[in-house]
Amino acid sequence: MIKTRMRLRRRIHFLPAAALPPGNHTAGNRSPVKSRPYSQSSIIFRRSHESEFPGRRCRSRIDLSRVSSQLLITDGRRTGGGERGEGVAGADGGDHSEHGSRLGSGRISSMDFHKASSYLVTASDDESIRLYDVANATCLKTINSKKYGVDLVSFTPHPTTVIYSSKNGWDESLRLLSLNDNKYLRYFKGHHDRVVSLSLCSRRECFISASLDRTVMLWDQRAEKCQGLLHVQGRPAAAYDDQGLVFAIAFGGYIRMFDPRKYDKGPFDIFSVEGDFSDANVVTFSNDGRLMLLTTTGGCIHVLDSFHGTLLSTFIVKPISSNSTLEASFSPDGVFAVSGSGDGSVHAWNVRSGKEVASWICNEKEPSLIKWAPGSLMFATGSSELSFWVPDLSKLGAYVGRK
């Protein structure tokens, strides 16, 4: 297998997130975990050719109102980014004699950042899993899963171990895979239809999966048999909060909150999204656990208070097809939400004001997957290319003055 070296227009240095103090975040009486505040300085996102991230903790609030272009990991043949989606280069980083410069015959179906490293893992429709070291602009490994296919992929707490779902139509097992030696460590069997939601707890060795067979299963990475089974009425989306003390299941226009220790007693709270009964796509929590985000196939992005269930904002984008996924992600400070759209564009909103602050036109017919890098002022979009959006610190006077 050929390991391909990739180039960036400049090296990315990650900015560590502010440490969160411990808090009482129980299912019955959850008090918010307070994150360290950001200052009022604004950061403008676009390609940066001269400035580098300072090697210190960043306390600047993110300003997405003037984001203009992308920084791309390329295949070593083409470099650069484009204004409003122009001049986009391929990003597979694998064996290009086989895959070419635009992820071969498949688009990215799932991606995940590791919580404590600079690694990013992607799954593609060409039945491959790729591990990237974003900080060094390198594709470390490409693993093919031709027999089982690959749909969703997520990191475990270990940076070179992932869990992924199959996509072959006859075996819906989940697999624990070591990326170091390409060996299966464990199989998780139980679902009988496609798994459409997969969420791992970053602080515990447990995860949750939801399937089109209308079941939600709780798992322990150390055991092959599921530790809990819940039946739902519709297509479900499920997610753990960051501390693993609660999990949410969304379907049928409602979000149900569970305590993992007492899940068999039913939800301890149920939140409504005010009449949006279209299928749930993605449900996720903000880093501090105060907010929840739910996307639906009808093109709605709902933001709720995760403690009281109050619907704070609803953002509308183009609806998506039944075979697509509308994904959205909170910024590290929870102030902004970024999402794809059914027309392939990317949008950003201020969660507090409910106003759209930026949008970008992309040359895609399906919504891009979106993930914000933990502890970093960078987010990634994945479709037929893998694109990284980073701040231009030349617009940040406080840091420019220190150079």
Short mmCIF file of C-alpha atoms in Angstrom, two decimals:
data_model
loop_
_atom_site.label_atom_id
_atom_site.label_comp_id
_atom_site.label_asym_id
_atom_site.label_seq_id
_atom_site.Cartn_x
_atom_site.Cartn_y
_atom_site.Cartn_z
CA MET A 1 0.00 0.00 0.00
CA ILE A 2 1.36 3.38 -0.94
CA LYS A 3 1.37 6.01 1.79
CA THR A 4 0.74 9.35 0.15
CA ARG A 5 2.15 12.57 1.54
CA MET A 6 -0.21 15.51 1.37
CA ARG A 7 0.47 19.22 1.30
CA LEU A 8 -1.20 22.17 2.95
CA ARG A 9 -0.68 25.78 1.99
CA ARG A 10 0.43 26.19 5.58
CA ARG A 11 0.76 23.85 8.51
CA ILE A 12 -2.15 23.65 10.92
CA HIS A 13 -1.43 24.00 14.62
CA PHE A 14 -4.26 22.99 16.88
CA LEU A 15 -5.44 25.29 19.63
CA PRO A 16 -6.31 23.43 22.84
CA ALA A 17 -9.78 23.96 24.24
CA ALA A 18 -10.33 25.48 27.63
CA ALA A 19 -10.51 22.76 30.25
CA LEU A 20 -13.96 22.10 31.63
CA PRO A 21 -14.25 21.91 35.43
CA PRO A 22 -16.10 18.95 36.86
CA GLY A 23 -19.79 19.48 37.41
CA ASN A 24 -22.87 17.70 38.68
CA HIS A 25 -24.33 16.42 35.41
CA THR A 26 -26.70 13.68 36.45
CA ALA A 27 -29.79 12.65 34.59
CA GLY A 28 -32.21 13.60 37.31
CA ASN A 29 -30.65 16.89 38.36
CA ARG A 30 -28.17 18.04 35.77
CA SER A 31 -26.42 21.32 36.42
CA PRO A 32 -24.60 22.92 33.48
CA VAL A 33 -20.85 22.51 33.18
CA LYS A 34 -19.39 26.00 32.87
CA SER A 35 -16.74 26.46 30.23
CA ARG A 36 -14.06 29.15 30.33
CA PRO A 37 -15.25 32.23 28.48
CA TYR A 38 -13.81 33.56 25.26
CA SER A 39 -12.77 37.19 24.82
CA GLN A 40 -14.57 39.51 22.45
CA SER A 41 -11.90 39.52 19.72
CA SER A 42 -13.12 38.17 16.37
CA ILE A 43 -11.49 35.63 14.10
CA ILE A 44 -12.13 35.67 10.37
CA PHE A 45 -12.07 32.27 8.68
CA ARG A 46 -10.33 31.99 5.30
CA ARG A 47 -7.12 30.60 3.79
CA SER A 48 -4.03 31.83 5.62
CA HIS A 49 -0.66 31.90 3.85
CA GLU A 50 1.50 33.89 6.23
CA SER A 51 0.37 33.74 9.83
CA GLU A 52 0.54 30.65 12.04
CA PHE A 53 -1.46 29.70 15.06
CA PRO A 54 0.29 30.95 18.19
CA GLY A 55 1.43 28.24 20.53
CA ARG A 56 -0.80 29.36 23.36
CA ARG A 57 -4.37 28.89 24.52
CA CYS A 58 -6.83 30.81 22.41
CA ARG A 59 -9.58 32.72 24.17
CA SER A 60 -11.03 34.51 21.16
CA ARG A 61 -14.66 34.14 20.26
CA ILE A 62 -15.18 32.74 16.81
CA ASP A 63 -16.68 35.12 14.26
CA LEU A 64 -18.09 33.28 11.26
CA SER A 65 -19.67 36.33 9.63
CA ARG A 66 -16.89 36.76 7.07
CA VAL A 67 -15.63 33.27 6.37
CA SER A 68 -14.75 33.18 2.68
CA SER A 69 -12.75 30.16 1.58
CA GLN A 70 -11.37 26.74 2.33
CA LEU A 71 -8.01 25.24 3.20
CA LEU A 72 -7.76 21.77 1.72
CA ILE A 73 -5.70 18.69 2.34
CA THR A 74 -4.81 17.73 -1.21
CA ASP A 75 -3.50 14.66 -2.93
CA GLY A 76 -0.04 16.04 -3.59
CA ARG A 77 -0.84 17.03 -7.17
CA ARG A 78 -3.07 20.05 -6.65
CA THR A 79 -3.06 22.58 -3.80
CA GLY A 80 -5.02 25.55 -2.67
CA GLY A 81 -8.57 26.45 -1.81
CA GLY A 82 -11.25 28.41 -3.53
CA GLU A 83 -13.56 31.28 -2.84
CA ARG A 84 -17.16 30.10 -2.38
CA GLY A 85 -16.33 26.54 -3.34
CA GLU A 86 -14.22 27.24 -6.43
CA GLY A 87 -10.90 25.57 -7.19
CA VAL A 88 -11.52 22.69 -4.84
CA ALA A 89 -8.89 19.95 -4.86
CA GLY A 90 -9.31 16.26 -4.15
CA ALA A 91 -8.50 14.80 -0.77
CA ASP A 92 -8.33 11.07 -0.64
CA GLY A 93 -4.66 10.71 0.27
CA GLY A 94 -4.73 7.02 -0.64
CA ASP A 95 -3.38 5.02 -3.54
CA HIS A 96 -4.15 7.36 -6.43
CA SER A 97 -3.54 4.80 -9.08
CA GLU A 98 -6.74 3.27 -7.69
CA HIS A 99 -8.72 6.14 -6.19
CA GLY A 100 -7.69 9.23 -8.13
CA SER A 101 -7.73 12.76 -6.73
CA ARG A 102 -11.37 12.93 -5.67
CA LEU A 103 -11.95 9.92 -3.40
CA GLY A 104 -12.34 7.58 -6.33
CA SER A 105 -15.90 6.48 -7.06
CA GLY A 106 -17.29 7.28 -3.62
CA ARG A 107 -17.99 10.28 -1.43
CA ILE A 108 -17.34 10.51 2.29
CA SER A 109 -20.18 8.87 4.23
CA SER A 110 -18.87 9.54 7.75
CA MET A 111 -15.97 11.18 9.58
CA ASP A 112 -14.84 11.71 13.14
CA PHE A 113 -12.13 13.65 14.98
CA HIS A 114 -10.34 12.02 17.87
CA LYS A 115 -10.93 13.94 21.10
CA ALA A 116 -7.31 14.04 22.30
CA SER A 117 -5.15 13.91 19.16
CA SER A 118 -4.90 15.45 15.70
CA TYR A 119 -6.30 12.35 14.00
CA LEU A 120 -9.31 12.30 11.70
CA VAL A 121 -10.92 9.13 10.36
CA THR A 122 -13.21 8.99 7.34
CA ALA A 123 -15.40 6.34 5.75
CA SER A 124 -16.15 6.48 2.02
CA ASP A 125 -18.61 4.95 -0.38
CA ASP A 126 -15.68 3.25 -2.13
CA GLU A 127 -15.60 0.90 0.92
CA SER A 128 -12.47 2.40 2.45
CA ILE A 129 -11.46 3.81 5.83
CA ARG A 130 -8.76 6.49 5.92
CA LEU A 131 -6.80 7.77 8.90
CA TYR A 132 -5.40 11.30 8.63
CA ASP A 133 -2.94 13.19 10.80
CA VAL A 134 -4.31 16.67 10.19
CA ALA A 135 -1.53 18.49 12.05
CA ASN A 136 1.12 17.03 9.73
CA ALA A 137 -1.08 16.92 6.61
CA THR A 138 -0.59 13.18 6.16
CA CYS A 139 -2.82 10.27 5.27
CA LEU A 140 -1.42 7.64 7.62
CA LYS A 141 -3.36 4.65 6.38
CA THR A 142 -6.04 3.49 3.96
CA ILE A 143 -7.92 0.30 4.85
CA ASN A 144 -10.37 -1.36 2.48
CA SER A 145 -13.50 -3.12 3.72
CA LYS A 146 -14.66 -4.71 0.50
CA LYS A 147 -16.37 -7.68 2.12
CA TYR A 148 -18.51 -5.81 4.63
CA GLY A 149 -18.55 -2.28 3.26
CA VAL A 150 -18.38 0.73 5.58
CA ASP A 151 -20.95 3.39 6.41
CA LEU A 152 -20.51 5.07 9.82
CA VAL A 153 -17.19 5.27 11.67
CA SER A 154 -16.23 6.65 15.08
CA PHE A 155 -13.09 6.73 17.19
CA THR A 156 -12.87 4.92 20.49
CA PRO A 157 -10.86 6.67 23.23
CA HIS A 158 -7.78 5.08 21.63
CA PRO A 159 -6.61 7.10 18.60
CA THR A 160 -5.96 4.09 16.37
CA THR A 161 -9.06 2.05 17.17
CA VAL A 162 -12.45 2.67 15.57
CA ILE A 163 -15.92 1.18 15.50
CA TYR A 164 -17.69 1.11 12.16
CA SER A 165 -20.94 -0.13 10.69
CA SER A 166 -21.36 -2.33 7.64
CA LYS A 167 -22.97 -1.43 4.34
CA ASN A 168 -23.42 -4.63 2.41
CA GLY A 169 -27.09 -5.40 2.96
CA TRP A 170 -26.58 -8.82 4.53
CA ASP A 171 -24.45 -8.30 7.66
CA GLU A 172 -25.34 -5.33 9.86
CA SER A 173 -22.80 -6.08 12.58
CA LEU A 174 -20.64 -3.38 14.10
CA ARG A 175 -16.89 -3.98 14.19
CA LEU A 176 -14.12 -2.85 16.50
CA LEU A 177 -11.11 -2.38 14.24
CA SER A 178 -7.46 -1.76 15.08
CA LEU A 179 -6.01 0.62 12.48
CA ASN A 180 -2.46 -0.28 13.51
CA ASP A 181 -2.53 -3.83 12.17
CA ASN A 182 -5.91 -3.91 10.37
CA LYS A 183 -7.37 -6.54 12.70
CA TYR A 184 -10.89 -6.94 14.04
CA LEU A 185 -10.86 -6.94 17.82
CA ARG A 186 -14.54 -7.60 18.36
CA TYR A 187 -17.88 -7.96 16.55
CA PHE A 188 -21.14 -6.50 17.86
CA LYS A 189 -24.10 -8.38 16.44
CA GLY A 190 -27.76 -7.61 16.95
CA HIS A 191 -29.11 -5.18 14.36
CA HIS A 192 -31.00 -6.56 11.37
CA ASP A 193 -31.06 -3.46 9.18
CA ARG A 194 -28.74 -0.55 8.34
CA VAL A 195 -27.28 1.32 11.32
CA VAL A 196 -28.03 5.04 10.85
CA SER A 197 -26.68 6.47 14.11
CA LEU A 198 -23.53 5.67 16.08
CA SER A 199 -22.29 7.55 19.15
CA LEU A 200 -19.39 6.68 21.44
CA CYS A 201 -18.88 7.95 24.95
CA SER A 202 -15.47 9.63 25.09
CA ARG A 203 -15.01 8.99 28.82
CA ARG A 204 -16.29 5.45 29.10
CA GLU A 205 -15.96 2.27 27.07
CA CYS A 206 -19.57 2.31 25.96
CA PHE A 207 -21.45 3.34 22.83
CA ILE A 208 -24.94 3.46 21.39
CA SER A 209 -26.26 2.50 17.97
CA ALA A 210 -29.60 3.06 16.25
CA SER A 211 -30.90 1.18 13.23
CA LEU A 212 -33.61 1.21 10.59
CA ASP A 213 -34.88 -1.99 12.22
CA ARG A 214 -36.29 0.45 14.83
CA THR A 215 -34.03 -0.65 17.63
CA VAL A 216 -31.50 1.24 19.73
CA MET A 217 -28.78 -0.80 21.39
CA LEU A 218 -26.40 0.01 24.24
CA TRP A 219 -22.97 -1.61 24.06
CA ASP A 220 -19.82 -2.10 26.09
CA GLN A 221 -16.69 -2.24 23.94
CA ARG A 222 -15.39 -5.13 26.06
CA ALA A 223 -18.41 -7.40 25.39
CA GLU A 224 -19.89 -8.73 22.16
CA LYS A 225 -23.47 -8.84 23.39
CA CYS A 226 -25.51 -5.66 23.71
CA GLN A 227 -26.07 -4.38 27.23
CA GLY A 228 -29.46 -2.84 26.54
CA LEU A 229 -32.20 -2.82 23.90
CA LEU A 230 -34.86 -0.20 23.23
CA HIS A 231 -37.60 -0.37 20.59
CA VAL A 232 -38.71 2.83 18.85
CA GLN A 233 -41.44 3.84 16.40
CA GLY A 234 -39.59 5.37 13.45
CA ARG A 235 -36.11 6.12 12.18
CA PRO A 236 -34.02 6.92 15.29
CA ALA A 237 -30.99 9.11 15.98
CA ALA A 238 -29.06 8.63 19.22
CA ALA A 239 -26.18 10.29 21.06
CA TYR A 240 -24.36 10.33 24.39
CA ASP A 241 -23.52 13.60 26.07
CA ASP A 242 -19.81 14.31 26.49
CA GLN A 243 -19.67 12.94 30.04
CA GLY A 244 -21.67 9.82 29.23
CA LEU A 245 -24.19 10.44 32.00
CA VAL A 246 -27.23 10.75 29.73
CA PHE A 247 -28.13 9.77 26.21
CA ALA A 248 -30.78 11.05 23.83
CA ILE A 249 -32.93 9.23 21.29
CA ALA A 250 -34.80 11.28 18.69
CA PHE A 251 -37.67 10.05 16.51
CA GLY A 252 -41.21 11.04 15.63
CA GLY A 253 -40.85 14.74 16.44
CA TYR A 254 -39.57 14.21 20.00
CA ILE A 255 -36.24 13.78 21.80
CA ARG A 256 -36.29 11.35 24.70
CA MET A 257 -33.67 11.67 27.46
CA PHE A 258 -32.40 8.55 29.26
CA ASP A 259 -30.23 7.73 32.21
CA PRO A 260 -27.96 4.83 31.10
CA ARG A 261 -28.26 3.30 34.58
CA LYS A 262 -32.09 3.28 34.44
CA TYR A 263 -32.85 3.15 30.74
CA ASP A 264 -35.24 0.22 31.22
CA LYS A 265 -37.55 2.52 33.22
CA GLY A 266 -38.07 4.75 30.20
CA PRO A 267 -37.06 8.35 29.51
CA PHE A 268 -36.79 10.76 32.41
CA ASP A 269 -37.75 13.64 30.11
CA ILE A 270 -39.25 14.15 26.64
CA PHE A 271 -38.65 17.27 24.51
CA SER A 272 -40.77 18.37 21.56
CA VAL A 273 -39.50 20.06 18.40
CA GLU A 274 -42.87 21.70 17.73
CA GLY A 275 -44.49 19.71 14.99
CA ASP A 276 -41.51 18.59 12.90
CA PHE A 277 -42.35 14.92 12.42
CA SER A 278 -39.92 14.24 9.56
CA ASP A 279 -37.30 11.57 10.12
CA ALA A 280 -34.49 12.37 12.53
CA ASN A 281 -30.99 12.47 11.04
CA VAL A 282 -28.46 13.55 13.67
CA VAL A 283 -28.74 14.45 17.34
CA THR A 284 -25.74 15.79 19.24
CA PHE A 285 -24.74 17.73 22.36
CA SER A 286 -22.58 20.83 22.67
CA ASN A 287 -19.23 20.46 24.43
CA ASP A 288 -20.51 21.88 27.71
CA GLY A 289 -23.67 19.76 27.58
CA ARG A 290 -26.02 22.72 27.79
CA LEU A 291 -27.37 22.54 24.25
CA MET A 292 -28.69 19.84 21.93
CA LEU A 293 -28.97 19.88 18.18
CA LEU A 294 -31.32 17.79 16.03
CA THR A 295 -31.38 17.67 12.23
CA THR A 296 -34.23 16.18 10.22
CA THR A 297 -34.77 15.10 6.62
CA GLY A 298 -37.19 18.01 6.18
CA GLY A 299 -34.25 20.42 6.29
CA CYS A 300 -34.68 21.63 9.88
CA ILE A 301 -31.90 22.15 12.42
CA HIS A 302 -33.39 22.44 15.90
CA VAL A 303 -31.36 23.78 18.85
CA LEU A 304 -32.69 23.03 22.33
CA ASP A 305 -31.72 23.60 25.94
CA SER A 306 -30.69 20.11 27.05
CA PHE A 307 -31.77 20.66 30.66
CA HIS A 308 -35.22 22.13 30.22
CA GLY A 309 -36.08 21.11 26.67
CA THR A 310 -36.75 24.67 25.54
CA LEU A 311 -36.59 25.05 21.75
CA LEU A 312 -34.17 27.94 21.30
CA SER A 313 -33.89 28.15 17.51
CA THR A 314 -34.91 26.35 14.35
CA PHE A 315 -32.83 26.88 11.20
CA ILE A 316 -34.18 25.93 7.78
CA VAL A 317 -32.16 24.61 4.83
CA LYS A 318 -33.06 22.73 1.67
CA PRO A 319 -34.60 19.31 2.42
CA ILE A 320 -32.48 16.25 1.72
CA SER A 321 -33.18 12.96 -0.01
CA SER A 322 -33.97 9.83 1.98
CA ASN A 323 -30.50 8.41 1.20
CA SER A 324 -28.60 11.50 2.45
CA THR A 325 -27.66 12.74 5.90
CA LEU A 326 -28.10 16.32 7.09
CA GLU A 327 -25.28 16.85 9.57
CA ALA A 328 -24.59 19.82 11.82
CA SER A 329 -21.98 20.61 14.46
CA PHE A 330 -21.55 23.06 17.33
CA SER A 331 -18.48 25.29 17.56
CA PRO A 332 -16.27 24.50 20.59
CA ASP A 333 -17.77 27.36 22.61
CA GLY A 334 -21.33 26.43 21.62
CA VAL A 335 -22.04 29.88 20.16
CA PHE A 336 -22.33 28.80 16.52
CA ALA A 337 -23.81 25.89 14.61
CA VAL A 338 -22.61 24.88 11.13
CA SER A 339 -24.58 22.58 8.86
CA GLY A 340 -24.91 21.28 5.34
CA SER A 341 -27.96 21.62 3.12
CA GLY A 342 -29.87 19.65 0.54
CA ASP A 343 -28.46 21.86 -2.23
CA GLY A 344 -24.85 21.16 -1.14
CA SER A 345 -24.23 24.57 0.45
CA VAL A 346 -22.84 25.15 3.95
CA HIS A 347 -24.46 27.48 6.47
CA ALA A 348 -23.50 28.94 9.84
CA TRP A 349 -25.79 30.42 12.49
CA ASN A 350 -25.40 32.24 15.76
CA VAL A 351 -27.17 29.99 18.24
CA ARG A 352 -27.93 32.81 20.67
CA SER A 353 -29.40 35.30 18.22
CA GLY A 354 -30.83 32.72 15.82
CA LYS A 355 -29.44 34.61 12.82
CA GLU A 356 -27.52 33.18 9.90
CA VAL A 357 -24.03 34.68 9.86
CA ALA A 358 -22.48 33.00 6.81
CA SER A 359 -23.13 30.65 3.92
CA TRP A 360 -20.95 29.10 1.24
CA ILE A 361 -21.90 27.70 -2.14
CA CYS A 362 -20.30 24.33 -2.89
CA ASN A 363 -20.21 22.33 -6.09
CA GLU A 364 -22.06 19.41 -4.55
CA LYS A 365 -25.49 17.92 -5.14
CA GLU A 366 -25.76 16.38 -1.68
CA PRO A 367 -25.19 17.88 1.78
CA SER A 368 -21.63 17.92 3.08
CA LEU A 369 -20.78 16.18 6.32
CA ILE A 370 -19.53 18.64 8.91
CA LYS A 371 -17.42 18.16 12.03
CA TRP A 372 -15.80 20.79 14.22
CA ALA A 373 -12.37 19.73 15.46
CA PRO A 374 -12.35 19.39 19.28
CA GLY A 375 -10.38 22.16 20.98
CA SER A 376 -9.58 23.85 17.68
CA LEU A 377 -10.72 26.82 15.65
CA MET A 378 -11.18 24.59 12.64
CA PHE A 379 -14.00 22.61 11.10
CA ALA A 380 -14.01 20.05 8.31
CA THR A 381 -16.48 19.34 5.55
CA GLY A 382 -16.58 16.03 3.72
CA SER A 383 -18.22 15.13 0.43
CA SER A 384 -16.30 14.20 -2.71
CA GLU A 385 -13.48 16.26 -1.16
CA LEU A 386 -12.18 16.63 2.36
CA SER A 387 -11.93 20.35 3.19
CA PHE A 388 -10.62 22.12 6.29
CA TRP A 389 -11.65 25.64 7.27
CA VAL A 390 -9.12 27.55 9.40
CA PRO A 391 -8.92 31.13 10.74
CA ASP A 392 -6.90 33.92 9.20
CA LEU A 393 -5.13 35.30 12.24
CA SER A 394 -3.84 38.29 10.28
CA LYS A 395 -7.32 39.67 10.96
CA LEU A 396 -6.84 39.23 14.68
CA GLY A 397 -5.01 42.33 15.86
CA ALA A 398 -4.17 40.97 19.30
CA TYR A 399 -2.09 38.17 17.85
CA VAL A 400 -0.62 40.17 15.00
CA GLY A 401 0.73 42.65 17.54
CA ARG A 402 2.60 39.89 19.36
CA LYS A 403 4.54 38.79 16.28
#
